[in-house]
Amino acid sequence: LAKTTQPISMDSYEGQEVNITCSHNNIATNDYITWYQQFPSQGPRFIIQGYKTKVTNEVASLFIPADRKSSTLSLPRVSLSDTAVYYCLVGDRAGGYQKVTFGTGTKLQVIP
Amino acid sequence: DAGITQSPRHKVTETGTPVTLRCHQTENHRYMYWYRQDPGHGLRLIHYSYGVKDTDKGEVSDGYSVSRSKTEDFLLTLESATSSQTSVYFCAISEGTVISPLHFGNGTRLTVT
């Protein structure tokens, strides 16, 4: 199983771009990288996923270097409502998520 | 948002009593999962199901059993609740393809006194 390492917490001011990096040195060929966001008292919510290079959607961008041993979630111009825990998941999901483990995530605090 | 309903949302029970948590989905997804979330541990997989009557254990399955008699329902049972099972329980679903994301319910907060 590909283990992930993320910073435990980060602080950012409103309006700034936030980059959260996840290390996954033993990522396998079949593994996708997925990021989730979790607000207090709610279940995690899918943000973005990718396999290589760059992926962008209306919420975030995901940067994955060629060696795929790390990935960076980029949140543009954060607001107070982006305060949450962000999880990086890496694993072979063919056949389900039972082989994919959640780490403890990165707690992002957006400051006014 | 994916149609996932967990019930109850909150429950307080006494040590030694049986407890059943229900997860209901309207997405017709093949895979269903039960996780628990505790401070300092993130989300840990308890049991999962890959089809009707097809279930298997996750990393923290001791003390828990599951059943799935219909595609849409996945039940988690604590046969004899213990204080160590006080936690927030999340149900999740996925289609099971390589690119399909995991969708979570809003959780059940269980307190065992």
XYZ file of N, CA and C in Angstrom:
675
model
N 0.840 -1.186 0.000
C 0.000 0.000 0.000
C 0.876 1.236 0.000
N 0.549 2.187 -0.869
C 1.311 3.421 -0.918
C 0.977 4.264 0.296
N 1.974 4.575 1.117
C 1.744 5.399 2.279
C 1.955 6.854 1.905
N 1.143 7.725 2.508
C 1.235 9.144 2.197
C 1.677 9.919 3.409
N 2.400 11.020 3.160
C 2.832 11.920 4.216
C 2.416 13.327 3.851
N 1.681 13.960 4.745
C 1.234 15.338 4.551
C 1.577 16.152 5.791
N 1.672 17.475 5.624
C 1.824 18.296 6.841
C 0.583 18.161 7.710
N 0.775 18.216 9.002
C -0.349 18.055 9.920
C -1.287 19.253 9.857
N -0.720 20.439 9.738
C -1.555 21.637 9.714
C -0.892 22.746 8.911
N -1.711 23.683 8.447
C -1.243 24.855 7.715
C -2.177 26.014 8.020
N -1.617 27.211 8.036
C -2.421 28.424 8.176
C -2.246 29.271 6.925
N -3.297 29.960 6.530
C -3.211 30.839 5.377
C -4.188 31.984 5.562
N -3.836 33.144 4.992
C -4.737 34.280 5.027
C -5.724 34.192 3.871
N -6.858 34.768 4.078
C -7.867 34.833 3.018
C -7.297 35.465 1.767
N -7.672 34.928 0.621
C -7.250 35.499 -0.647
C -5.944 34.958 -1.179
N -5.219 34.232 -0.328
C -3.947 33.673 -0.773
C -4.152 32.323 -1.461
N -3.162 31.948 -2.237
C -3.143 30.613 -2.823
C -2.496 29.666 -1.818
N -3.099 28.504 -1.648
C -2.569 27.524 -0.710
C -2.141 26.269 -1.460
N -0.948 25.808 -1.154
C -0.437 24.581 -1.758
C -0.170 23.558 -0.658
N -0.784 22.409 -0.771
C -0.580 21.336 0.193
C 0.076 20.181 -0.543
N 1.239 19.788 -0.054
C 2.001 18.737 -0.725
C 1.862 17.419 0.011
N 1.754 16.376 -0.757
C 1.634 15.017 -0.234
C 2.775 14.189 -0.827
N 3.491 13.486 0.037
C 4.558 12.600 -0.428
C 4.061 11.169 -0.464
N 4.372 10.503 -1.562
C 3.985 9.089 -1.705
C 5.074 8.392 -2.482
N 6.181 8.126 -1.803
C 7.383 7.620 -2.456
C 7.222 6.253 -3.099
N 6.367 5.405 -2.538
C 6.239 4.054 -3.098
C 4.950 3.882 -3.901
N 4.576 4.934 -4.600
C 3.371 4.862 -5.428
C 3.585 3.832 -6.529
N 2.551 3.077 -6.822
C 2.629 2.015 -7.825
C 2.053 2.494 -9.162
N 2.357 1.742 -10.185
C 1.955 2.110 -11.541
C 0.438 2.319 -11.668
N -0.332 1.502 -10.983
C -1.794 1.558 -11.124
C -2.462 2.553 -10.185
N -1.689 3.220 -9.356
C -2.272 4.097 -8.336
C -2.672 5.447 -8.907
N -3.856 5.903 -8.517
C -4.295 7.256 -8.771
C -4.130 8.068 -7.486
N -4.053 9.375 -7.640
C -3.928 10.279 -6.501
C -5.228 11.061 -6.385
N -5.810 11.021 -5.215
C -7.105 11.659 -5.008
C -7.054 12.507 -3.735
N -7.703 13.642 -3.785
C -7.773 14.531 -2.629
C -9.226 14.707 -2.192
N -9.368 14.707 -0.874
C -10.687 14.912 -0.275
C -10.621 16.061 0.719
N -11.782 16.668 0.929
C -11.924 17.768 1.874
C -12.970 17.367 2.900
N -12.687 17.648 4.175
C -13.657 17.310 5.205
C -13.881 18.487 6.145
N -15.143 18.886 6.244
C -15.554 19.905 7.203
C -15.992 19.218 8.482
N -15.949 19.929 9.604
C -16.407 19.340 10.866
C -17.829 18.813 10.763
N -18.043 17.664 11.330
C -19.364 17.023 11.399
C -19.909 16.603 10.035
N -19.029 16.491 9.048
C -19.447 16.009 7.730
C -18.505 14.925 7.253
N -18.971 14.137 6.286
C -18.104 13.166 5.667
C -17.164 13.828 4.680
N -16.038 13.193 4.377
C -15.122 13.754 3.381
C -15.804 13.918 2.031
N -15.355 14.928 1.299
C -15.934 15.228 -0.009
C -14.831 15.210 -1.051
N -15.071 14.525 -2.157
C -14.107 14.431 -3.247
C -13.821 15.817 -3.814
N -12.525 16.136 -3.989
C -12.143 17.409 -4.611
C -11.618 17.191 -6.016
N -10.583 16.352 -6.127
C -9.888 16.238 -7.397
C -9.067 14.965 -7.409
N -8.833 14.432 -8.587
C -7.955 13.279 -8.697
C -7.144 13.372 -9.983
N -6.010 12.659 -9.994
C -5.180 12.668 -11.179
C -4.234 11.495 -11.187
N -3.626 11.310 -12.345
C -2.641 10.233 -12.484
C -1.244 10.816 -12.734
N -1.171 11.816 -13.594
C 0.108 12.468 -13.840
C -0.137 13.872 -14.363
N 0.879 14.661 -14.415
C 0.917 16.068 -14.869
C -0.029 16.919 -14.053
N -0.896 17.647 -14.714
C -1.732 18.619 -14.019
C -3.195 18.389 -14.330
N -4.001 18.506 -13.278
C -5.447 18.418 -13.434
C -6.053 19.653 -12.784
N -7.039 20.230 -13.412
C -7.692 21.413 -12.851
C -9.197 21.275 -12.975
N -9.884 21.650 -11.913
C -11.337 21.748 -11.985
C -11.765 23.075 -11.390
N -13.037 23.232 -11.146
C -13.545 24.528 -10.683
C -13.144 24.824 -9.239
N -12.642 23.830 -8.538
C -12.322 24.010 -7.125
C -10.825 24.111 -6.878
N -10.032 23.292 -7.571
C -8.613 23.187 -7.246
C -7.826 22.719 -8.454
N -6.491 22.734 -8.266
C -5.579 22.153 -9.246
C -4.740 21.108 -8.540
N -4.348 20.112 -9.292
C -3.501 19.053 -8.760
C -2.285 18.932 -9.662
N -1.109 19.085 -9.056
C 0.134 18.999 -9.785
C 0.854 17.717 -9.389
N 1.233 16.951 -10.404
C 1.909 15.679 -10.172
C 3.167 15.652 -11.031
N 4.343 15.582 -10.416
C 5.587 15.564 -11.215
C 5.735 14.232 -11.922
N 6.705 14.187 -12.823
C 6.880 13.012 -13.673
C 7.136 11.736 -12.857
N 7.856 11.832 -11.754
C 8.150 10.618 -10.986
C 6.986 10.191 -10.092
N 5.991 11.016 -9.975
C 4.738 10.759 -9.231
C 4.974 10.446 -7.754
N 6.119 10.778 -7.217
C 6.397 10.475 -5.815
C 5.836 11.521 -4.866
N 5.255 12.551 -5.422
C 4.576 13.544 -4.601
C 3.462 14.170 -5.436
N 2.618 14.911 -4.783
C 1.586 15.668 -5.498
C 1.268 16.907 -4.677
N 0.786 17.937 -5.351
C 0.471 19.185 -4.679
C -0.938 19.618 -5.026
N -1.740 19.788 -4.013
C -3.085 20.333 -4.166
C -2.982 21.842 -4.047
N -3.487 22.544 -5.027
C -3.440 23.991 -5.013
C -4.851 24.564 -4.955
N -5.088 25.376 -3.927
C -6.382 26.034 -3.755
C -6.190 27.525 -4.029
N -6.802 28.054 -5.091
C -6.596 29.455 -5.423
C -7.433 30.390 -4.540
N -6.844 31.436 -4.047
C -7.582 32.491 -3.345
C -8.548 31.920 -2.311
N -8.001 31.342 -1.266
C -8.829 30.678 -0.270
C -9.696 31.677 0.490
N -10.822 31.166 0.946
C -11.720 31.941 1.794
C -11.894 31.199 3.116
N -12.568 31.835 4.052
C -12.768 31.214 5.360
C -13.460 29.860 5.243
N -14.293 29.721 4.225
C -15.044 28.477 4.045
C -14.169 27.325 3.569
N -12.920 27.599 3.248
C -11.986 26.534 2.865
C -11.298 25.928 4.076
N -11.560 26.456 5.252
C -11.021 25.867 6.471
C -11.592 24.460 6.622
N -10.693 23.465 6.616
C -11.123 22.069 6.605
C -9.884 21.193 6.738
N -10.117 19.894 6.782
C -9.028 18.921 6.739
C -8.978 18.352 5.327
N -7.779 18.291 4.779
C -7.578 17.810 3.408
C -6.780 16.507 3.438
N -7.327 15.508 2.776
C -6.715 14.185 2.749
C -6.191 13.862 1.354
N -5.008 13.300 1.330
C -4.419 12.802 0.099
C -4.521 11.281 0.127
N -5.081 10.697 -0.913
C -5.210 9.250 -0.989
C -4.475 8.727 -2.210
N -3.751 7.658 -2.007
C -3.050 7.036 -3.111
C -3.280 5.533 -3.023
N -3.649 4.929 -4.138
C -3.833 3.484 -4.095
C -4.468 2.956 -5.359
N -4.375 1.663 -5.497
C -4.988 0.963 -6.623
C -6.455 0.758 -6.287
N -7.330 1.433 -7.023
C -8.749 1.365 -6.715
C -9.518 0.449 -7.647
N -8.784 -0.314 -8.444
C -9.488 -1.290 -9.269
C -10.142 -2.290 -8.334
N -11.457 -2.354 -8.397
C -12.138 -3.246 -7.482
C -12.491 -2.622 -6.154
N -12.353 -1.318 -6.036
C -12.805 -0.697 -4.792
C -11.707 -0.031 -3.994
N -12.084 0.569 -2.890
C -11.184 1.353 -2.057
C -10.644 0.597 -0.855
N -10.866 -0.669 -0.796
C -10.452 -1.395 0.401
C -8.947 -1.444 0.571
N -8.202 -1.195 -0.483
C -6.748 -1.185 -0.394
C -6.182 0.230 -0.285
N -7.046 1.176 -0.151
C -6.623 2.574 -0.053
C -6.788 3.049 1.377
N -5.746 3.617 1.933
C -5.819 4.060 3.318
C -5.817 5.576 3.409
N -6.558 6.072 4.399
C -6.556 7.493 4.696
C -5.471 7.781 5.719
N -4.752 8.871 5.531
C -3.842 9.334 6.570
C -4.616 10.220 7.523
N -3.915 11.028 8.284
C -4.587 11.913 9.231
C -4.885 13.277 8.624
N -4.421 13.501 7.399
C -4.792 14.713 6.693
C -4.051 15.961 7.115
N -4.316 17.046 6.408
C -3.755 18.366 6.714
C -4.888 19.287 7.119
N -4.775 19.839 8.315
C -5.792 20.758 8.788
C -5.443 22.163 8.325
N -6.223 22.695 7.415
C -6.006 24.041 6.898
C -6.874 25.033 7.652
N -6.233 26.045 8.204
C -6.947 27.118 8.886
C -6.782 28.391 8.084
N -7.879 28.924 7.585
C -7.832 30.187 6.845
C -8.142 31.322 7.809
N -7.241 32.299 7.793
C -7.318 33.412 8.749
C -7.846 34.665 8.043
N -8.739 35.394 8.691
C -9.281 36.608 8.043
C -8.204 37.664 7.820
N -24.803 16.053 -4.810
C -24.199 15.114 -3.859
C -24.789 13.713 -4.013
N -23.926 12.703 -3.793
C -24.391 11.329 -3.884
C -25.457 11.078 -2.841
N -26.453 10.230 -3.224
C -27.558 9.945 -2.317
C -27.180 8.899 -1.292
N -26.643 9.331 -0.183
C -26.275 8.417 0.903
C -26.899 8.932 2.182
N -27.639 8.076 2.850
C -28.289 8.444 4.103
C -27.855 7.490 5.191
N -27.347 8.059 6.281
C -26.979 7.253 7.424
C -27.985 7.476 8.538
N -28.326 6.389 9.230
C -29.232 6.535 10.364
C -28.836 5.575 11.473
N -28.993 5.984 12.744
C -29.324 7.345 13.140
C -28.138 8.282 12.959
N -28.312 9.560 13.127
C -27.201 10.505 13.054
C -26.463 10.572 14.377
N -27.174 10.358 15.447
C -26.574 10.347 16.782
C -27.196 9.214 17.586
N -26.348 8.567 18.398
C -26.877 7.523 19.266
C -26.005 7.409 20.509
N -26.671 7.279 21.639
C -25.994 7.008 22.898
C -26.505 5.665 23.393
N -25.596 4.790 23.726
C -25.991 3.467 24.166
C -25.111 3.030 25.319
N -25.516 1.989 25.985
C -24.755 1.505 27.133
C -23.857 0.341 26.732
N -22.788 0.195 27.438
C -21.866 -0.919 27.219
C -22.623 -2.241 27.282
N -22.325 -3.104 26.312
C -22.923 -4.431 26.300
C -24.189 -4.564 25.487
N -24.736 -3.450 25.033
C -25.966 -3.517 24.237
C -25.619 -3.629 22.749
N -26.487 -4.273 21.983
C -26.264 -4.336 20.534
C -26.708 -3.032 19.871
N -25.995 -2.664 18.820
C -26.305 -1.438 18.086
C -26.200 -1.725 16.595
N -27.146 -1.237 15.832
C -27.077 -1.368 14.382
C -27.172 -0.005 13.739
N -26.222 0.270 12.863
C -26.218 1.502 12.090
C -26.568 1.155 10.651
N -27.315 2.055 10.035
C -27.789 1.781 8.678
C -27.236 2.787 7.690
N -26.868 2.274 6.527
C -26.461 3.123 5.408
C -27.340 2.784 4.220
N -27.947 3.790 3.656
C -28.839 3.614 2.513
C -28.365 4.480 1.356
N -28.244 3.893 0.167
C -27.807 4.646 -1.008
C -28.840 4.551 -2.116
N -28.888 5.599 -2.898
C -29.818 5.638 -4.028
C -29.075 5.673 -5.362
N -27.763 5.410 -5.334
C -26.914 5.526 -6.533
C -26.707 4.208 -7.245
N -27.154 3.110 -6.639
C -26.954 1.777 -7.230
C -25.473 1.440 -7.418
N -24.619 1.986 -6.510
C -23.197 1.668 -6.574
C -22.932 0.290 -6.010
N -21.961 -0.352 -6.581
C -21.656 -1.724 -6.204
C -20.988 -1.820 -4.829
N -20.055 -0.896 -4.576
C -19.248 -0.990 -3.366
C -19.796 -0.092 -2.266
N -19.808 -0.657 -1.045
C -20.185 0.134 0.132
C -19.186 -0.142 1.243
N -18.934 0.870 2.057
C -17.889 0.793 3.068
C -18.369 1.383 4.392
N -17.822 0.842 5.461
C -17.994 1.460 6.771
C -16.618 1.835 7.308
N -16.499 3.116 7.696
C -15.277 3.626 8.298
C -15.615 4.151 9.688
N -14.597 4.187 10.534
C -14.719 4.928 11.761
C -13.650 6.013 11.797
N -13.982 7.105 12.440
C -13.039 8.216 12.526
C -12.860 8.617 13.968
N -11.607 8.583 14.399
C -11.254 8.933 15.762
C -10.116 9.944 15.721
N -10.059 10.831 16.699
C -8.973 11.814 16.745
C -7.616 11.136 16.695
N -6.752 11.633 15.824
C -5.409 11.091 15.714
C -5.277 9.851 14.854
N -6.399 9.329 14.355
C -6.343 8.106 13.548
C -6.890 8.287 12.139
N -7.435 9.403 11.831
C -8.018 9.550 10.507
C -9.192 8.609 10.333
N -9.407 8.180 9.122
C -10.496 7.253 8.804
C -9.935 5.849 8.648
N -10.554 4.898 9.316
C -10.105 3.514 9.240
C -11.253 2.625 8.786
N -10.935 1.729 7.874
C -11.940 0.866 7.274
C -12.325 -0.266 8.219
N -13.622 -0.441 8.419
C -14.113 -1.495 9.305
C -14.474 -2.743 8.484
N -15.405 -2.568 7.580
C -15.857 -3.625 6.671
C -16.250 -2.966 5.353
N -16.291 -3.795 4.331
C -16.773 -3.289 3.067
C -17.581 -4.374 2.364
N -18.314 -3.956 1.352
C -19.129 -4.890 0.580
C -18.903 -4.633 -0.902
N -18.756 -5.706 -1.659
C -18.566 -5.577 -3.100
C -19.748 -6.127 -3.875
N -20.852 -6.336 -3.193
C -22.075 -6.778 -3.828
C -23.022 -7.316 -2.769
N -24.241 -7.612 -3.211
C -25.227 -8.162 -2.281
C -24.694 -9.456 -1.687
N -24.680 -9.512 -0.388
C -24.222 -10.659 0.403
C -22.729 -10.926 0.270
N -21.996 -10.020 -0.363
C -20.547 -10.144 -0.484
C -19.887 -9.078 0.366
N -19.281 -9.517 1.471
C -18.637 -8.560 2.366
C -17.266 -9.084 2.781
N -16.440 -8.176 3.279
C -15.124 -8.585 3.745
C -14.654 -7.612 4.812
N -13.613 -8.036 5.544
C -13.124 -7.244 6.666
C -12.157 -6.166 6.220
N -12.170 -5.069 6.981
C -11.162 -4.038 6.820
C -10.128 -4.158 7.922
N -9.427 -3.051 8.187
C -8.317 -3.105 9.140
C -8.752 -3.120 10.591
N -9.977 -2.697 10.930
C -10.409 -2.639 12.324
C -11.773 -3.315 12.475
N -11.881 -4.564 12.074
C -13.164 -5.250 12.020
C -13.579 -5.941 13.318
N -12.662 -6.110 14.252
C -13.004 -6.831 15.484
C -14.129 -6.139 16.237
N -15.165 -6.915 16.599
C -16.284 -6.367 17.350
C -17.411 -5.854 16.486
N -17.230 -5.943 15.163
C -18.229 -5.456 14.221
C -18.628 -6.557 13.239
N -19.871 -6.521 12.823
C -20.333 -7.372 11.734
C -21.174 -6.526 10.791
N -21.318 -6.999 9.551
C -22.071 -6.250 8.554
C -22.990 -7.187 7.795
N -23.965 -6.588 7.156
C -24.831 -7.361 6.270
C -25.304 -6.475 5.137
N -25.461 -7.105 3.995
C -25.970 -6.382 2.822
C -26.900 -7.323 2.064
N -28.170 -7.181 2.324
C -29.173 -8.034 1.696
C -29.769 -7.392 0.451
N -29.563 -6.091 0.311
C -30.023 -5.370 -0.884
C -28.922 -4.430 -1.333
N -28.893 -4.113 -2.601
C -27.866 -3.223 -3.133
C -27.808 -1.924 -2.362
N -28.961 -1.394 -1.993
C -29.008 -0.059 -1.427
C -28.732 0.031 0.067
N -28.706 -1.079 0.772
C -28.574 -1.014 2.224
C -27.367 -1.796 2.731
N -26.626 -1.167 3.638
C -25.448 -1.798 4.240
C -25.527 -1.526 5.731
N -25.643 -2.585 6.515
C -25.829 -2.440 7.957
C -24.546 -2.786 8.705
N -24.259 -1.990 9.702
C -23.123 -2.240 10.586
C -23.668 -2.541 11.974
N -23.268 -3.679 12.520
C -23.754 -4.082 13.837
C -22.610 -4.232 14.824
N -22.820 -3.634 15.969
C -21.932 -3.849 17.108
C -22.686 -4.820 18.015
N -22.209 -6.019 18.080
C -22.953 -7.071 18.792
C -23.086 -6.766 20.275
N -22.029 -6.232 20.855
C -22.008 -5.881 22.271
C -21.097 -4.657 22.420
N -21.706 -3.505 22.401
C -20.942 -2.271 22.323
C -19.987 -2.083 23.505
N -18.815 -1.552 23.200
C -17.825 -1.232 24.229
C -17.461 0.249 24.125
N -16.902 0.778 25.176
C -16.555 2.206 25.172
C -15.529 2.536 24.086
N -14.699 1.570 23.724
C -13.700 1.807 22.676
C -14.346 1.967 21.296
N -15.609 1.644 21.195
C -16.316 1.817 19.926
C -17.042 3.161 19.843
N -16.863 3.979 20.835
C -17.333 5.369 20.746
C -16.553 6.039 19.633
N -17.260 6.549 18.634
C -16.593 7.075 17.462
C -17.621 7.726 16.541
N -17.122 8.283 15.462
C -17.989 8.731 14.381
C -17.847 7.721 13.256
N -18.979 7.211 12.809
C -18.987 6.180 11.781
C -19.482 6.760 10.460
N -18.698 6.518 9.416
C -19.060 7.000 8.090
C -19.273 5.840 7.135
N -20.316 5.964 6.382
C -20.575 5.046 5.281
C -20.103 5.707 4.002
N -19.593 4.918 3.074
C -19.168 5.453 1.789
C -19.543 4.480 0.685
N -19.638 5.001 -0.524
C -19.968 4.163 -1.662
C -19.048 4.496 -2.829
N -18.867 3.529 -3.707
C -18.147 3.806 -4.948
C -18.632 2.834 -6.017
N -18.450 3.237 -7.256
C -18.864 2.374 -8.365
C -17.919 1.198 -8.530
N -16.649 1.407 -8.135
C -15.708 0.302 -8.207
C -14.782 0.333 -9.399
N -14.951 1.325 -10.274
C -13.992 1.426 -11.375
C -12.736 2.146 -10.876
N -11.702 2.123 -11.669
C -10.426 2.693 -11.250
C -10.538 4.188 -10.979
N -11.359 4.874 -11.727
C -11.418 6.328 -11.582
C -12.599 6.817 -10.759
N -13.457 5.936 -10.324
C -14.644 6.405 -9.600
C -14.273 6.846 -8.196
N -14.718 8.029 -7.778
C -14.386 8.511 -6.435
C -15.225 7.828 -5.367
N -14.848 8.090 -4.138
C -15.553 7.592 -2.971
C -16.488 8.698 -2.487
N -17.750 8.354 -2.247
C -18.721 9.336 -1.752
C -19.139 8.933 -0.343
N -19.139 9.907 0.556
C -19.418 9.640 1.959
C -20.770 10.171 2.402
N -21.340 9.476 3.386
C -22.491 10.002 4.090
C -22.036 11.009 5.134
N -22.983 11.549 5.889
C -22.664 12.573 6.871
C -22.332 12.033 8.253
N -22.316 10.734 8.388
C -21.803 10.156 9.616
C -22.843 9.895 10.687
N -22.497 8.968 11.571
C -23.274 8.675 12.775
C -22.337 8.815 13.969
N -22.726 9.667 14.891
C -21.914 9.832 16.094
C -22.439 8.889 17.160
N -21.635 7.902 17.520
C -22.042 6.897 18.502
C -21.259 7.083 19.796
N -21.980 7.136 20.886
C -21.351 7.222 22.201
C -21.775 6.012 23.016
N -20.778 5.285 23.512
C -21.042 4.108 24.339
C -20.640 4.442 25.768
N -21.607 4.431 26.671
C -21.331 4.849 28.053
C -21.153 3.645 28.980
